XYZ file of C-alpha atoms in Angstrom:
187
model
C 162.309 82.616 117.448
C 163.609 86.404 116.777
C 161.055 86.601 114.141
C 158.216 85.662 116.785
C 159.419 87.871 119.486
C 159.780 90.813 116.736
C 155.952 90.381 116.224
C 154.855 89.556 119.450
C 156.735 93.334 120.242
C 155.057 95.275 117.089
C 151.256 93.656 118.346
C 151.756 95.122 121.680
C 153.036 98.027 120.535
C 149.463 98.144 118.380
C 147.546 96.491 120.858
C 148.521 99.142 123.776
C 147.204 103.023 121.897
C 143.873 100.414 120.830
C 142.693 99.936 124.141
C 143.554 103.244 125.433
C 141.258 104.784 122.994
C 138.793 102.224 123.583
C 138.946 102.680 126.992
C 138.828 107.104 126.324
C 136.172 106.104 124.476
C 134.109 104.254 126.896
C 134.861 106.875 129.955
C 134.178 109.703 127.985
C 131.180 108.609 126.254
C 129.649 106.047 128.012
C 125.934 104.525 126.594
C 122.812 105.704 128.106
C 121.726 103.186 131.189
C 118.415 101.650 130.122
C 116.248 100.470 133.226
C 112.422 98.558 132.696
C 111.066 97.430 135.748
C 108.333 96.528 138.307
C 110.208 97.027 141.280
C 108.443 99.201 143.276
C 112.395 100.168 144.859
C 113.523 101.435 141.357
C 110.380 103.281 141.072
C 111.657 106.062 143.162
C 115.144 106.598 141.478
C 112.746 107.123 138.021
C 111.163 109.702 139.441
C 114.346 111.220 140.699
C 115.411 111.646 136.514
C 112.623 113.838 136.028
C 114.535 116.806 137.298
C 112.712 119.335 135.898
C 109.353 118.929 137.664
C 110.873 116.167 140.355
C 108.668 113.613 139.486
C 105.307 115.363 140.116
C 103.334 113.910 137.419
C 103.729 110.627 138.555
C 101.387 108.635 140.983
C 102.458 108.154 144.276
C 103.905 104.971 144.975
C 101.327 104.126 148.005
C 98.940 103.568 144.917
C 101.218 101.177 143.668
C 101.965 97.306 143.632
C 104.140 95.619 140.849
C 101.449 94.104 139.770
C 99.565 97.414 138.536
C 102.482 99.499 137.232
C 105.173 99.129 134.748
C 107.892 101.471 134.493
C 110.573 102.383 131.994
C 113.586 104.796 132.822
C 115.902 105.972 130.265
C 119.332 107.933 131.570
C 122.412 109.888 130.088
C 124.526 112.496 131.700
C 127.370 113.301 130.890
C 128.019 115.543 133.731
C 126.765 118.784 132.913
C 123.567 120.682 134.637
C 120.958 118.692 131.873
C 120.953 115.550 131.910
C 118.672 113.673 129.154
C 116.218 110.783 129.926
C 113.326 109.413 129.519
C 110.699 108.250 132.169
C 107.443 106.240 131.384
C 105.036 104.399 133.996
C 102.091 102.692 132.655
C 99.432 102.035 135.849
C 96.322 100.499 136.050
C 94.023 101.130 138.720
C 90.933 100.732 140.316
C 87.915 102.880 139.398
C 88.078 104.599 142.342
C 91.858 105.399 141.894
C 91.706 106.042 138.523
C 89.439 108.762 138.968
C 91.208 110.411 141.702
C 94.374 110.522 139.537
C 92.607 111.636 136.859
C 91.431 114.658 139.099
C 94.736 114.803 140.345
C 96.077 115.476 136.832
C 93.435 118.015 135.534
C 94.625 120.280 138.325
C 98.140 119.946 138.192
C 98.593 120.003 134.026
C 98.403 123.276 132.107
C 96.607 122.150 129.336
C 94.391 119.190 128.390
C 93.778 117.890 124.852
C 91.962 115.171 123.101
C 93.057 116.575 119.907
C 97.228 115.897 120.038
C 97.608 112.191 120.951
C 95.585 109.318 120.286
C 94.607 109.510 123.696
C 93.401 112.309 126.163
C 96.173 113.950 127.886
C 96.877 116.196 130.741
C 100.065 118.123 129.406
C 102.211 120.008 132.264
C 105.008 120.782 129.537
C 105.635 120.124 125.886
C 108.412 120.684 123.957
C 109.796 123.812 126.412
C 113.360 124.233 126.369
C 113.816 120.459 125.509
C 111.409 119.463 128.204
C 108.150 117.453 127.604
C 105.736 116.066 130.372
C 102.342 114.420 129.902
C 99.788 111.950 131.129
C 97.286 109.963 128.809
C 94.227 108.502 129.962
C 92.864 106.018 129.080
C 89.100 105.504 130.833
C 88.540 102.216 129.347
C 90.950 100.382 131.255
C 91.422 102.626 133.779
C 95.159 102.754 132.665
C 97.110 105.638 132.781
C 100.555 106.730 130.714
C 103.098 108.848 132.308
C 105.768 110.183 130.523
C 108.992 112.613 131.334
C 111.243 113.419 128.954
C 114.327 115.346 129.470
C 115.610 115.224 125.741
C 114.300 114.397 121.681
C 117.049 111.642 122.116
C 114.981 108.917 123.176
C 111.594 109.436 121.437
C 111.800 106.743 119.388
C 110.897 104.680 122.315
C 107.795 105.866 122.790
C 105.594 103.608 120.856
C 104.170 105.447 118.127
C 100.405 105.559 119.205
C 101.661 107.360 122.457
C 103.533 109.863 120.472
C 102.025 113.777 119.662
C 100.721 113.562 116.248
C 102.678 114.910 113.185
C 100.806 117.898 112.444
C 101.301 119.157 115.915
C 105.021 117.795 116.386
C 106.368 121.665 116.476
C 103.801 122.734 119.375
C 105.286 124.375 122.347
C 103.043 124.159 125.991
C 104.566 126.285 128.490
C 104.130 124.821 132.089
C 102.596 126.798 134.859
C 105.105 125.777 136.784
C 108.659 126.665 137.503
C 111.501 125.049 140.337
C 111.585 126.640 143.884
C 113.607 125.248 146.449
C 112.292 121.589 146.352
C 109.369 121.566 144.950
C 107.005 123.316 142.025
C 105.913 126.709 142.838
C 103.159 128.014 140.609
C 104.374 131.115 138.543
């Protein structure tokens, strides 16, 4: 019985400094929260990750029913002023839609390309200060891929055809754009 009680005493005493640094662990460094939806009610707190340019890129939600519009939000912060995430919406719309967000994004992005992605894309940022935002079109299906990135951390998501090509992995586009109060003021 003493012998019992003597180990019974020395795995508590192990068990106890265990789960306080499991627990340390867990508060301190807790896992990114992964969110994939077609709520259209999540679909405004992904747009609030994209702090930088507060969602801008992405259609507005009146265009929206969860039957045309996927979305996939990707969050860490770990208190500090920049958080990391990633954003992605994938919406298919009418022709009639399609081409007014396509408009919509030609005048908002700073750059187009049909040289850096598989796809066309309307580029607002790439790769500034850890911030990446782009659109790619796609005019056969009238589908369109949004994506807001925060931080490098979760770019293996992306699948690989939506991705910038190798050989232009290390290109920087400066946005047009900077923060003002609430909303994007044009530099």
């Amino acid at each position: 019985m003493k012998k019992a009680v003597k180990w019974l005493m020395i795995s508590v005493l192990i068990a106890i400094p265990i789960l306080l640094i499991v627990g340390c662990v867990l508060f301190f460094f807790p896992n990114p929260r992964f969110h994939f939806s077609r709520s259209l009610e999540d679909y405004e707190a992904c747009l609030q990750r994209s702090y930088w340019s507060e969602g801008v890129l992405f259609p507005e939600r009146s265009l929206l029913t969860e039957e045309n519009c996927v979305f996939y939000d990707r969050f860490f912060s770990d208190g500090a002023n920049s958080p990391e995430y990633l954003s992605y919406a994938l919406c298919t719309f009418s022709e009639e839609d399609y081409e007014r967000q396509v408009a919509r994004l030609a005048e908002l992005s700073n750059e187009y390309s049909e040289e850096y992605f598989s796809k066309p894309a309307y580029i607002l940022c790439l790769n500034a200060v850890g911030l990446t935002e782009y659109a790619l079109v796609d005019e056969g299906r009238h589908s369109i891929h949004y994506y807001s990135m925060g931080t490098k951390r979760y770019y293996d998501q992306i699948s690989a055809e939506d991705r910038i090509k190798p050989e232009y992995a290390d290109l920087v586009v400066y946005s047009g754009y900077e923060i003002g109060g609430s909303a994007l003021t044009e530099n």
